[in-house]
């Protein structure tokens, strides 16, 4: 919810109004949203960007008729959730369609045409709100891939490509969390390959195509032996599998749950299952070759007696360490490495590779320090005052 409110650029008053309500709401039911009690671990309500955009329009008066309404967020959001349309399974089975281009324009009639063409179908796209459609069309072209309705007209939206400053800025489908439907992946991939800035989405399309093939294979034979290349892909050893939607492709975790991760990863790293860890306790037991997932050690204030896995597939969080002399970090960390309170890097052996960002926000002294050869994300060194003979990474991706 927080990410959405920031990404969509809603004004402060609306962000506060939504957030103060959402933290007190449970998952949507036919009779509305149950109240969340203090300390509960119940889920928050589902985020539907289309419904949220239309609540904003009703409150701000930027939608149809320009009339403002008042009311609780829970009531208005529930009304818009019910008002969102949908697609029948029969319509979703239709794949052949055509692309419609909405050219960059500040004309409100054009943005209204785009928004209203999406509203009957429950896409979940915030573009179904007129004010959002206007903002997006002002910034660039908007492409929609449409398949036939019951009468054969190409009106059912299945893929959206938003352009900004002449380049691809966003690609979305109508699956869960705006993920791409498997049968739409190849169509989306071909289109983005033709557009400026679409290069990074070609890899996403290839990943989604491979994920769909692997899903079909494992649903029929979940215990089939997989080769090393497939295991590296499934367990995201070298990089995260990025989808077209707003979140992590849920199929990754679902397919991993069908397998025995310790046996798979032991095969991949030429070791035994005893040297693979899945939990914090296992990871700190010593002699671990590979830890699958994130490792949260934010509670640690001392590195005395600490032996970390040789490799960590996800992120490593060491949020309270101010000093870590003699700490030997894993040779590779697949995602983030977070040491935000570390003041001095003396005596630390850093990984050769950090796949995500490396956070060293409080580091003041880095004399003689050798940072990872590769940092895939951002490198944060905003407190550094002394860095004699500091060896920087060869590559920083962020």
CSV table of C-alpha atoms in Angstrom, one decimal:
chain,number,residue,atom,x,y,z
A,1,UNK,CA,0.0,0.0,0.0
A,2,UNK,CA,2.8,2.5,0.9
A,3,UNK,CA,4.7,1.7,-2.3
A,4,UNK,CA,1.5,2.3,-4.4
A,5,UNK,CA,0.7,5.6,-2.7
A,6,UNK,CA,4.2,6.9,-3.4
A,7,UNK,CA,4.5,5.5,-6.9
A,8,UNK,CA,1.2,6.9,-8.1
A,9,UNK,CA,2.0,10.4,-6.8
A,10,UNK,CA,-1.2,10.9,-4.7
A,11,UNK,CA,-1.2,14.2,-2.7
A,12,UNK,CA,-0.3,14.1,1.0
A,13,UNK,CA,-3.9,14.5,2.3
A,14,UNK,CA,-5.1,11.4,0.3
A,15,UNK,CA,-2.0,9.3,1.3
A,16,UNK,CA,-2.7,10.1,5.0
A,17,UNK,CA,-6.4,9.4,4.7
A,18,UNK,CA,-5.8,6.0,3.1
A,19,UNK,CA,-3.0,4.9,5.3
A,20,UNK,CA,-4.9,5.8,8.6
A,21,UNK,CA,-7.8,3.7,7.3
A,22,UNK,CA,-5.9,0.7,5.8
A,23,UNK,CA,-4.0,-0.1,9.0
A,24,UNK,CA,-7.4,-0.6,10.7
A,25,UNK,CA,-8.9,-2.8,8.0
A,26,UNK,CA,-8.9,-6.5,7.4
A,27,UNK,CA,-9.4,-8.4,4.1
A,28,UNK,CA,-12.5,-7.6,2.1
A,29,UNK,CA,-15.7,-9.6,2.6
A,30,UNK,CA,-19.2,-9.3,1.1
A,31,UNK,CA,-20.3,-7.2,4.1
A,32,UNK,CA,-17.3,-4.9,4.0
A,33,UNK,CA,-13.9,-4.8,5.8
A,34,UNK,CA,-13.6,-6.2,9.3
A,35,UNK,CA,-11.7,-4.0,11.8
A,36,UNK,CA,-8.2,-5.1,12.7
A,37,UNK,CA,-7.5,-5.4,16.4
A,38,UNK,CA,-4.3,-4.0,18.0
A,39,UNK,CA,-1.5,-6.6,17.7
A,40,UNK,CA,-3.3,-8.8,15.2
A,41,UNK,CA,-1.3,-10.6,12.5
A,42,UNK,CA,-4.4,-10.7,10.1
A,43,UNK,CA,-3.9,-9.7,6.5
A,44,UNK,CA,-4.5,-6.1,5.3
A,45,UNK,CA,-7.1,-5.5,2.6
A,46,UNK,CA,-6.2,-6.4,-1.0
A,47,UNK,CA,-4.8,-3.6,-3.0
A,48,UNK,CA,-6.8,-2.8,-6.1
A,49,UNK,CA,-5.2,0.1,-7.9
A,50,UNK,CA,-8.1,0.7,-10.1
A,51,UNK,CA,-10.5,1.0,-7.1
A,52,UNK,CA,-8.1,3.2,-5.2
A,53,UNK,CA,-7.8,5.6,-8.2
A,54,UNK,CA,-11.5,5.9,-8.4
A,55,UNK,CA,-11.9,6.6,-4.7
A,56,UNK,CA,-9.4,9.4,-5.1
A,57,UNK,CA,-11.5,10.8,-8.0
A,58,UNK,CA,-14.7,10.7,-5.9
A,59,UNK,CA,-13.0,12.5,-3.0
A,60,UNK,CA,-11.2,15.1,-5.1
A,61,UNK,CA,-13.9,15.8,-7.7
A,62,UNK,CA,-11.5,15.1,-10.5
A,63,UNK,CA,-13.6,12.3,-12.0
A,64,UNK,CA,-17.0,12.3,-13.9
A,65,UNK,CA,-19.0,15.4,-13.3
A,66,UNK,CA,-16.4,16.9,-10.9
A,67,UNK,CA,-18.6,16.2,-7.9
A,68,UNK,CA,-16.8,15.6,-4.6
A,69,UNK,CA,-18.1,13.0,-2.1
A,70,UNK,CA,-17.4,12.4,1.5
A,71,UNK,CA,-17.2,9.3,3.6
A,72,UNK,CA,-15.0,6.7,5.2
A,73,UNK,CA,-12.3,5.1,3.1
A,74,UNK,CA,-13.6,1.6,3.9
A,75,UNK,CA,-17.0,2.4,2.6
A,76,UNK,CA,-15.9,4.1,-0.6
A,77,UNK,CA,-13.2,1.5,-1.3
A,78,UNK,CA,-15.6,-1.3,-0.8
A,79,UNK,CA,-18.1,0.3,-3.2
A,80,UNK,CA,-15.4,0.7,-5.9
A,81,UNK,CA,-14.2,-2.9,-5.4
A,82,UNK,CA,-17.8,-4.1,-6.1
A,83,UNK,CA,-18.1,-1.7,-9.0
A,84,UNK,CA,-15.0,-3.0,-10.8
A,85,UNK,CA,-15.9,-5.2,-13.7
A,86,UNK,CA,-14.3,-8.4,-14.7
A,87,UNK,CA,-13.6,-10.9,-17.4
A,88,UNK,CA,-15.2,-14.3,-17.8
A,89,UNK,CA,-13.0,-17.4,-18.2
A,90,UNK,CA,-14.3,-17.6,-21.8
A,91,UNK,CA,-13.0,-14.1,-22.6
A,92,UNK,CA,-9.7,-14.9,-21.0
A,93,UNK,CA,-9.2,-17.9,-23.3
A,94,UNK,CA,-9.2,-15.6,-26.3
A,95,UNK,CA,-5.7,-14.7,-27.3
A,96,UNK,CA,-5.8,-13.2,-30.8
A,97,UNK,CA,-6.2,-9.5,-30.7
A,98,UNK,CA,-4.8,-6.1,-31.7
A,99,UNK,CA,-2.9,-3.2,-30.3
A,100,UNK,CA,-4.5,0.1,-29.8
A,101,UNK,CA,-2.3,3.2,-29.4
A,102,UNK,CA,-3.4,6.2,-27.4
A,103,UNK,CA,-1.1,9.0,-28.4
A,104,UNK,CA,0.5,11.4,-25.9
A,105,UNK,CA,-2.0,14.1,-25.3
A,106,UNK,CA,-3.1,16.6,-22.7
A,107,UNK,CA,-6.7,16.5,-24.0
A,108,UNK,CA,-9.0,15.3,-21.2
A,109,UNK,CA,-11.4,13.8,-23.8
A,110,UNK,CA,-8.7,11.4,-24.9
A,111,UNK,CA,-7.7,10.3,-21.4
A,112,UNK,CA,-11.4,9.9,-20.5
A,113,UNK,CA,-11.8,7.6,-23.5
A,114,UNK,CA,-8.9,5.5,-22.3
A,115,UNK,CA,-10.1,5.3,-18.7
A,116,UNK,CA,-13.7,4.5,-19.6
A,117,UNK,CA,-12.6,1.8,-22.0
A,118,UNK,CA,-10.9,0.0,-19.2
A,119,UNK,CA,-13.5,0.3,-16.4
A,120,UNK,CA,-15.9,-2.5,-17.4
A,121,UNK,CA,-13.2,-5.2,-17.3
A,122,UNK,CA,-11.7,-5.1,-13.8
A,123,UNK,CA,-8.1,-4.8,-15.0
A,124,UNK,CA,-6.9,-3.5,-11.6
A,125,UNK,CA,-5.0,-0.8,-13.5
A,126,UNK,CA,-4.9,2.7,-12.0
A,127,UNK,CA,-5.3,4.0,-15.5
A,128,UNK,CA,-9.0,3.2,-15.2
A,129,UNK,CA,-9.2,6.4,-13.1
A,130,UNK,CA,-9.6,9.4,-15.4
A,131,UNK,CA,-7.2,11.7,-13.5
A,132,UNK,CA,-4.5,9.0,-13.6
A,133,UNK,CA,-5.1,8.3,-17.3
A,134,UNK,CA,-4.8,12.1,-17.9
A,135,UNK,CA,-1.4,12.2,-16.0
A,136,UNK,CA,-0.1,9.2,-17.8
A,137,UNK,CA,-1.2,10.3,-21.3
A,138,UNK,CA,0.3,13.7,-20.7
A,139,UNK,CA,3.7,11.9,-20.1
A,140,UNK,CA,3.6,9.7,-23.2
A,141,UNK,CA,1.8,7.2,-25.4
A,142,UNK,CA,-0.2,4.4,-23.9
A,143,UNK,CA,-0.6,1.0,-25.7
A,144,UNK,CA,-3.4,-1.5,-24.9
A,145,UNK,CA,-3.6,-5.0,-26.4
A,146,UNK,CA,-7.3,-5.9,-26.7
A,147,UNK,CA,-8.9,-9.3,-27.4
A,148,UNK,CA,-12.5,-9.9,-28.6
A,149,UNK,CA,-15.6,-9.7,-26.5
A,150,UNK,CA,-18.7,-11.8,-27.0
A,151,UNK,CA,-19.6,-10.0,-30.2
A,152,UNK,CA,-16.1,-10.3,-31.7
A,153,UNK,CA,-15.0,-6.7,-31.1
A,154,UNK,CA,-11.4,-6.1,-29.9
A,155,UNK,CA,-12.3,-4.3,-26.7
A,156,UNK,CA,-11.1,-6.5,-23.8
A,157,UNK,CA,-7.9,-5.1,-22.4
A,158,UNK,CA,-5.2,-7.7,-21.6
A,159,UNK,CA,-1.8,-5.9,-21.8
A,160,UNK,CA,-0.9,-2.2,-21.0
A,161,UNK,CA,2.4,-0.5,-22.0
A,162,UNK,CA,2.9,3.0,-20.7
A,163,UNK,CA,5.5,5.2,-22.3
A,164,UNK,CA,7.2,8.2,-20.7
A,165,UNK,CA,9.5,10.6,-22.4
A,166,UNK,CA,9.4,8.4,-25.5
A,167,UNK,CA,10.5,5.2,-23.7
A,168,UNK,CA,8.8,2.2,-22.1
A,169,UNK,CA,8.1,3.0,-18.4
A,170,UNK,CA,5.7,0.2,-17.4
A,171,UNK,CA,4.3,-3.0,-18.7
A,172,UNK,CA,1.3,-4.6,-17.0
A,173,UNK,CA,-1.1,-7.6,-17.4
A,174,UNK,CA,-4.5,-8.5,-15.9
A,175,UNK,CA,-3.3,-11.3,-13.7
A,176,UNK,CA,-2.9,-11.2,-9.9
A,177,UNK,CA,-1.0,-8.1,-8.9
A,178,UNK,CA,-1.1,-7.0,-12.5
A,179,UNK,CA,1.1,-9.9,-13.5
A,180,UNK,CA,1.0,-11.0,-17.2
A,181,UNK,CA,-1.2,-14.0,-18.1
A,182,UNK,CA,1.1,-16.8,-19.4
A,183,UNK,CA,-0.6,-16.8,-22.9
A,184,UNK,CA,0.1,-13.0,-23.1
A,185,UNK,CA,3.8,-13.1,-22.3
A,186,UNK,CA,5.1,-13.7,-25.8
A,187,UNK,CA,2.7,-11.1,-27.3
A,188,UNK,CA,4.0,-8.5,-24.8
A,189,UNK,CA,7.6,-9.5,-25.4
A,190,UNK,CA,7.3,-9.0,-29.1
A,191,UNK,CA,5.8,-5.5,-28.7
A,192,UNK,CA,8.2,-4.1,-26.1
A,193,UNK,CA,11.1,-5.3,-28.3
A,194,UNK,CA,9.9,-2.9,-30.9
A,195,UNK,CA,9.6,0.1,-28.6
A,196,UNK,CA,12.4,2.4,-27.3
A,197,UNK,CA,13.5,1.4,-23.8
A,198,UNK,CA,11.8,-2.0,-24.1
A,199,UNK,CA,15.1,-3.9,-23.9
A,200,UNK,CA,14.9,-4.6,-20.2
A,201,UNK,CA,11.4,-6.1,-20.6
A,202,UNK,CA,12.7,-8.7,-23.1
A,203,UNK,CA,14.5,-10.5,-20.3
A,204,UNK,CA,11.3,-10.4,-18.2
A,205,UNK,CA,9.3,-11.9,-21.0
A,206,UNK,CA,11.9,-14.7,-21.4
A,207,UNK,CA,11.8,-15.4,-17.7
A,208,UNK,CA,8.0,-15.6,-17.7
A,209,UNK,CA,8.1,-17.9,-20.7
A,210,UNK,CA,10.6,-20.2,-18.9
A,211,UNK,CA,8.5,-20.0,-15.7
A,212,UNK,CA,5.4,-21.1,-17.5
A,213,UNK,CA,7.1,-24.1,-19.1
A,214,UNK,CA,8.6,-25.1,-15.7
A,215,UNK,CA,5.2,-24.7,-14.0
A,216,UNK,CA,3.6,-27.1,-16.5
A,217,UNK,CA,6.5,-29.6,-16.0
A,218,UNK,CA,6.3,-29.6,-12.2
A,219,UNK,CA,2.6,-29.7,-11.9
A,220,UNK,CA,2.6,-33.0,-13.7
A,221,UNK,CA,5.8,-34.3,-12.2
A,222,UNK,CA,6.7,-32.3,-9.1
A,223,UNK,CA,9.7,-34.5,-8.1
A,224,UNK,CA,11.3,-34.8,-11.5
A,225,UNK,CA,15.1,-34.3,-11.6
A,226,UNK,CA,16.0,-30.9,-12.9
A,227,UNK,CA,19.4,-29.9,-14.4
A,228,UNK,CA,21.6,-27.4,-12.7
A,229,UNK,CA,20.7,-24.5,-15.0
A,230,UNK,CA,17.0,-25.0,-14.2
A,231,UNK,CA,17.7,-25.2,-10.5
A,232,UNK,CA,19.7,-22.0,-10.6
A,233,UNK,CA,16.7,-20.3,-12.3
A,234,UNK,CA,14.1,-21.7,-10.0
A,235,UNK,CA,16.0,-20.9,-6.8
A,236,UNK,CA,17.1,-17.5,-8.2
A,237,UNK,CA,20.7,-18.2,-7.4
A,238,UNK,CA,22.2,-15.7,-9.9
A,239,UNK,CA,19.4,-13.1,-10.0
A,240,UNK,CA,15.8,-12.6,-9.0
A,241,UNK,CA,13.1,-13.6,-11.4
A,242,UNK,CA,11.3,-10.3,-12.2
A,243,UNK,CA,7.8,-10.4,-13.5
A,244,UNK,CA,5.6,-7.8,-15.2
A,245,UNK,CA,3.4,-7.2,-12.1
A,246,UNK,CA,4.0,-5.1,-9.0
A,247,UNK,CA,5.2,-8.0,-6.8
A,248,UNK,CA,7.3,-11.1,-6.9
A,249,UNK,CA,5.9,-13.7,-9.3
A,250,UNK,CA,4.0,-15.9,-6.8
A,251,UNK,CA,4.7,-19.0,-9.0
A,252,UNK,CA,8.3,-19.0,-7.9
A,253,UNK,CA,7.5,-19.8,-4.3
A,254,UNK,CA,4.6,-22.1,-5.3
A,255,UNK,CA,6.9,-24.2,-7.4
A,256,UNK,CA,9.7,-24.3,-4.8
A,257,UNK,CA,7.1,-25.6,-2.3
A,258,UNK,CA,6.6,-28.6,-4.6
A,259,UNK,CA,10.2,-29.5,-4.3
A,260,UNK,CA,12.7,-30.5,-1.6
A,261,UNK,CA,14.9,-27.3,-1.5
A,262,UNK,CA,17.7,-28.9,0.5
A,263,UNK,CA,18.1,-31.8,-1.9
A,264,UNK,CA,17.9,-29.5,-5.0
A,265,UNK,CA,20.4,-27.0,-3.6
A,266,UNK,CA,22.8,-29.7,-2.4
A,267,UNK,CA,22.8,-31.1,-5.9
A,268,UNK,CA,23.5,-27.7,-7.3
A,269,UNK,CA,26.4,-26.8,-4.9
A,270,UNK,CA,27.8,-30.3,-4.9
A,271,UNK,CA,27.3,-30.9,-1.2
A,272,UNK,CA,24.9,-32.7,1.1
A,273,UNK,CA,21.6,-31.5,2.5
A,274,UNK,CA,23.1,-31.0,5.9
A,275,UNK,CA,25.1,-28.1,4.5
A,276,UNK,CA,22.1,-26.3,3.2
A,277,UNK,CA,20.2,-24.0,5.5
A,278,UNK,CA,16.6,-22.7,5.3
A,279,UNK,CA,16.2,-21.1,8.8
A,280,UNK,CA,18.2,-18.6,10.9
A,281,UNK,CA,19.1,-21.3,13.4
A,282,UNK,CA,20.4,-23.6,10.6
A,283,UNK,CA,22.3,-20.8,9.0
A,284,UNK,CA,24.3,-20.0,12.2
A,285,UNK,CA,25.0,-23.7,13.0
A,286,UNK,CA,28.4,-23.5,11.1
A,287,UNK,CA,29.7,-25.2,8.0
A,288,UNK,CA,26.8,-24.1,5.8
A,289,UNK,CA,27.6,-23.9,2.1
A,290,UNK,CA,24.4,-22.1,1.0
A,291,UNK,CA,21.5,-20.4,2.8
A,292,UNK,CA,18.3,-20.2,0.8
A,293,UNK,CA,16.4,-16.9,1.3
A,294,UNK,CA,17.0,-13.9,3.5
A,295,UNK,CA,19.0,-14.0,6.7
A,296,UNK,CA,17.8,-11.4,9.3
A,297,UNK,CA,20.5,-10.8,12.0
A,298,UNK,CA,19.4,-7.3,12.9
A,299,UNK,CA,19.3,-8.3,16.6
A,300,UNK,CA,23.0,-9.0,16.7
A,301,UNK,CA,25.3,-6.4,18.4
A,302,UNK,CA,28.5,-8.5,18.4
A,303,UNK,CA,30.2,-10.8,15.9
A,304,UNK,CA,31.9,-12.9,18.5
A,305,UNK,CA,31.6,-16.5,17.5
A,306,UNK,CA,29.6,-15.7,14.4
A,307,UNK,CA,30.2,-18.0,11.5
A,308,UNK,CA,28.1,-17.2,8.4
A,309,UNK,CA,27.2,-19.4,5.4
A,310,UNK,CA,29.6,-19.4,2.5
A,311,UNK,CA,26.8,-18.0,0.3
A,312,UNK,CA,23.4,-16.4,0.9
A,313,UNK,CA,20.7,-16.5,-1.8
A,314,UNK,CA,18.7,-13.5,-0.5
A,315,UNK,CA,19.6,-10.5,1.7
A,316,UNK,CA,21.7,-10.3,4.8
A,317,UNK,CA,20.6,-7.8,7.4
A,318,UNK,CA,23.1,-6.8,10.2
A,319,UNK,CA,21.3,-3.6,11.2
A,320,UNK,CA,22.8,-3.1,14.8
A,321,UNK,CA,26.5,-3.8,14.2
A,322,UNK,CA,28.6,-0.7,14.9
A,323,UNK,CA,31.8,-2.6,15.0
A,324,UNK,CA,32.7,-5.9,13.2
A,325,UNK,CA,36.4,-6.4,13.4
A,326,UNK,CA,37.3,-9.8,12.1
A,327,UNK,CA,33.9,-10.5,10.5
A,328,UNK,CA,34.1,-12.7,7.4
A,329,UNK,CA,31.0,-12.1,5.4
A,330,UNK,CA,29.7,-14.7,2.9
A,331,UNK,CA,31.6,-14.9,-0.4
A,332,UNK,CA,28.3,-14.0,-2.2
A,333,UNK,CA,25.1,-12.3,-1.1
A,334,UNK,CA,22.4,-12.7,-3.7
A,335,UNK,CA,20.4,-9.6,-2.8
A,336,UNK,CA,20.9,-6.7,-0.2
A,337,UNK,CA,23.8,-6.5,2.3
A,338,UNK,CA,22.7,-4.1,5.0
A,339,UNK,CA,25.2,-2.7,7.6
A,340,UNK,CA,23.6,0.7,8.2
A,341,UNK,CA,25.1,1.3,11.7
A,342,UNK,CA,28.7,0.1,10.9
A,343,UNK,CA,31.2,2.9,11.7
A,344,UNK,CA,34.5,1.3,10.9
A,345,UNK,CA,35.2,-1.3,8.2
A,346,UNK,CA,38.6,-2.3,9.7
A,347,UNK,CA,39.2,-6.1,9.6
A,348,UNK,CA,36.1,-7.0,7.6
A,349,UNK,CA,36.2,-9.4,4.7
A,350,UNK,CA,33.5,-8.3,2.3
A,351,UNK,CA,31.8,-10.6,-0.3
A,352,UNK,CA,33.1,-10.8,-3.8
A,353,UNK,CA,29.6,-10.1,-5.1
A,354,UNK,CA,26.5,-8.4,-3.7
A,355,UNK,CA,23.5,-8.9,-6.0
A,356,UNK,CA,21.4,-6.0,-4.6
A,357,UNK,CA,22.4,-2.9,-2.8
A,358,UNK,CA,25.2,-2.5,-0.2
A,359,UNK,CA,24.2,-0.2,2.6
A,360,UNK,CA,27.1,1.3,4.6
A,361,UNK,CA,25.3,4.5,5.7
A,362,UNK,CA,27.3,5.2,8.9
A,363,UNK,CA,30.7,4.1,7.7
A,364,UNK,CA,33.2,6.9,8.4
A,365,UNK,CA,36.6,5.1,8.0
A,366,UNK,CA,37.3,2.7,5.1
A,367,UNK,CA,41.1,2.9,5.0
A,368,UNK,CA,42.6,-0.2,3.2
A,369,UNK,CA,39.1,-1.7,2.8
A,370,UNK,CA,38.3,-3.9,-0.2
A,371,UNK,CA,34.6,-3.6,-1.2
A,372,UNK,CA,32.9,-6.3,-3.3
A,373,UNK,CA,34.0,-6.6,-6.9
A,374,UNK,CA,30.4,-6.2,-8.0
A,375,UNK,CA,27.4,-4.5,-6.4
A,376,UNK,CA,24.2,-5.0,-8.4
A,377,UNK,CA,22.2,-2.2,-6.8
A,378,UNK,CA,23.2,1.0,-5.0
A,379,UNK,CA,26.3,1.6,-2.9
A,380,UNK,CA,25.6,3.8,0.0
A,381,UNK,CA,28.7,5.6,1.6
A,382,UNK,CA,27.2,8.9,2.6
A,383,UNK,CA,29.1,9.3,5.9
A,384,UNK,CA,32.6,8.4,4.6
A,385,UNK,CA,35.4,10.9,5.7
A,386,UNK,CA,38.5,8.7,5.4
A,387,UNK,CA,39.2,6.3,2.6
A,388,UNK,CA,42.9,5.8,2.1
A,389,UNK,CA,43.7,2.9,-0.3
A,390,UNK,CA,40.0,2.0,-0.5
A,391,UNK,CA,39.3,-0.4,-3.4
A,392,UNK,CA,36.0,0.3,-5.0
A,393,UNK,CA,33.9,-2.3,-6.9
A,394,UNK,CA,34.5,-2.8,-10.6
A,395,UNK,CA,30.8,-2.5,-11.2
A,396,UNK,CA,28.0,-0.8,-9.4
A,397,UNK,CA,24.6,-1.3,-11.0
A,398,UNK,CA,22.7,1.4,-9.2
